[in-house]
Amino acid sequence: PVRLNGSTVDRIKKYGDDLLFWLYYNNIGTTIQLMAIQELQNRGWMYYIPEKIWISKAVGKDPAKGPYSVYCWFDVTNWKKSEREMNIDLDKVEYSEQSKYRL
C-alpha cells in the first residue's frame, strides 16, 4: 500500500503532466490515481468519455472555428501530447474523480 503524507501531496503538484498521466494509468483504483486526477484537473485537463482520452484547451490557438475548437489531447498509445480540432460534447466530459472508472 502507498503511504501518503504532506510531502507526497506537495510533491505531486510539482510533477510534470507525463508523470501524472503515468500515475493515472498505472495506479488504477488507488489514492495515487485520485491525486493524479485532481492535479490534472487543476491544470485544466478533462476526461472525454466517448474517446476515453484526456483533453485540454490548446494554449495560444483560435478558441473556436465554427463548432470546433483546438484541443490538446494525451495520446496514451504514443505517450505524447498532440493537438487537433475536435467537436466536444461537454455533457460527455468528466470533471470529477469518476474519471478513474472510465479506463
Short mmCIF file of C-alpha atoms in Angstrom, two decimals:
data_model
loop_
_atom_site.label_atom_id
_atom_site.label_comp_id
_atom_site.label_asym_id
_atom_site.label_seq_id
_atom_site.Cartn_x
_atom_site.Cartn_y
_atom_site.Cartn_z
CA PRO A 1 0.00 0.00 0.00
CA VAL A 2 1.04 3.55 -0.72
CA ARG A 3 1.51 5.78 2.30
CA LEU A 4 0.62 9.40 1.82
CA ASN A 5 1.86 12.28 3.88
CA GLY A 6 2.07 16.02 3.45
CA SER A 7 5.23 15.79 1.39
CA THR A 8 3.58 13.37 -1.09
CA VAL A 9 0.70 15.77 -1.59
CA ASP A 10 3.09 18.70 -2.07
CA ARG A 11 5.33 16.76 -4.46
CA ILE A 12 2.54 15.67 -6.80
CA LYS A 13 1.84 19.34 -7.55
CA LYS A 14 5.38 19.66 -8.89
CA TYR A 15 5.22 16.62 -11.19
CA GLY A 16 5.04 17.09 -14.95
CA ASP A 17 1.95 16.10 -16.90
CA ASP A 18 3.66 12.98 -18.29
CA LEU A 19 4.28 11.63 -14.80
CA LEU A 20 0.73 12.47 -13.73
CA PHE A 21 -0.62 10.53 -16.70
CA TRP A 22 1.65 7.61 -15.81
CA LEU A 23 0.33 7.69 -12.24
CA TYR A 24 -3.25 7.81 -13.53
CA TYR A 25 -2.91 4.83 -15.90
CA ASN A 26 -0.71 2.69 -13.65
CA ASN A 27 -2.40 3.10 -10.26
CA ILE A 28 -5.99 2.21 -11.05
CA GLY A 29 -8.34 2.42 -8.06
CA THR A 30 -5.76 3.88 -5.67
CA THR A 31 -5.38 7.12 -3.80
CA ILE A 32 -2.42 7.95 -6.05
CA GLN A 33 -4.71 7.75 -9.09
CA LEU A 34 -7.20 10.07 -7.40
CA MET A 35 -4.41 12.53 -6.63
CA ALA A 36 -3.26 12.41 -10.27
CA ILE A 37 -6.84 13.05 -11.44
CA GLN A 38 -7.18 16.03 -9.12
CA GLU A 39 -3.90 17.58 -10.21
CA LEU A 40 -4.62 17.03 -13.92
CA GLN A 41 -7.99 18.71 -13.45
CA ASN A 42 -6.34 21.57 -11.54
CA ARG A 43 -4.21 22.07 -14.67
CA GLY A 44 -7.24 22.21 -16.96
CA TRP A 45 -7.33 18.61 -18.21
CA MET A 46 -10.74 16.93 -18.70
CA TYR A 47 -11.55 13.29 -19.37
CA TYR A 48 -13.54 12.91 -22.61
CA ILE A 49 -15.69 9.79 -22.25
CA PRO A 50 -16.51 8.92 -25.91
CA GLU A 51 -12.85 8.68 -26.89
CA LYS A 52 -11.51 7.72 -23.45
CA ILE A 53 -8.86 10.43 -23.61
CA TRP A 54 -7.70 13.37 -21.54
CA ILE A 55 -8.13 16.73 -23.27
CA SER A 56 -7.42 20.39 -22.54
CA LYS A 57 -7.83 23.60 -24.47
CA ALA A 58 -4.79 24.21 -26.66
CA VAL A 59 -2.86 27.25 -25.49
CA GLY A 60 -2.49 30.09 -27.96
CA LYS A 61 -4.87 28.62 -30.54
CA ASP A 62 -8.01 30.14 -32.02
CA PRO A 63 -10.64 29.22 -29.41
CA ALA A 64 -13.37 28.40 -31.90
CA LYS A 65 -13.71 27.62 -35.60
CA GLY A 66 -17.40 27.03 -36.11
CA PRO A 67 -18.46 24.17 -33.86
CA TYR A 68 -14.87 23.02 -33.39
CA SER A 69 -12.09 24.06 -31.06
CA VAL A 70 -8.44 23.11 -30.98
CA TYR A 71 -7.69 20.76 -28.09
CA CYS A 72 -4.56 19.24 -26.73
CA TRP A 73 -5.08 15.55 -26.01
CA PHE A 74 -2.91 12.95 -24.37
CA ASP A 75 -2.19 10.04 -26.70
CA VAL A 76 -1.60 7.15 -24.32
CA THR A 77 -0.58 4.80 -27.17
CA ASN A 78 2.34 7.00 -28.24
CA TRP A 79 2.74 8.62 -24.82
CA LYS A 80 2.68 12.21 -26.03
CA LYS A 81 0.52 15.31 -26.21
CA SER A 82 -0.96 16.16 -29.59
CA GLU A 83 -3.30 18.85 -30.90
CA ARG A 84 -6.32 18.51 -33.12
CA GLU A 85 -9.61 20.19 -33.91
CA MET A 86 -12.45 18.47 -32.10
CA ASN A 87 -16.15 18.98 -31.61
CA ILE A 88 -16.58 18.26 -27.91
CA ASP A 89 -19.93 17.43 -26.34
CA LEU A 90 -19.47 18.95 -22.88
CA ASP A 91 -22.12 16.60 -21.46
CA LYS A 92 -19.61 13.80 -22.10
CA VAL A 93 -16.69 15.37 -20.27
CA GLU A 94 -15.87 14.33 -16.72
CA TYR A 95 -14.54 16.89 -14.32
CA SER A 96 -14.54 14.68 -11.23
CA GLU A 97 -12.93 11.66 -9.62
CA GLN A 98 -15.32 9.46 -11.62
CA SER A 99 -12.72 9.65 -14.41
CA LYS A 100 -10.95 6.73 -12.76
CA TYR A 101 -13.75 4.38 -13.78
CA ARG A 102 -13.54 5.17 -17.50
CA LEU A 103 -10.40 3.25 -18.46
#
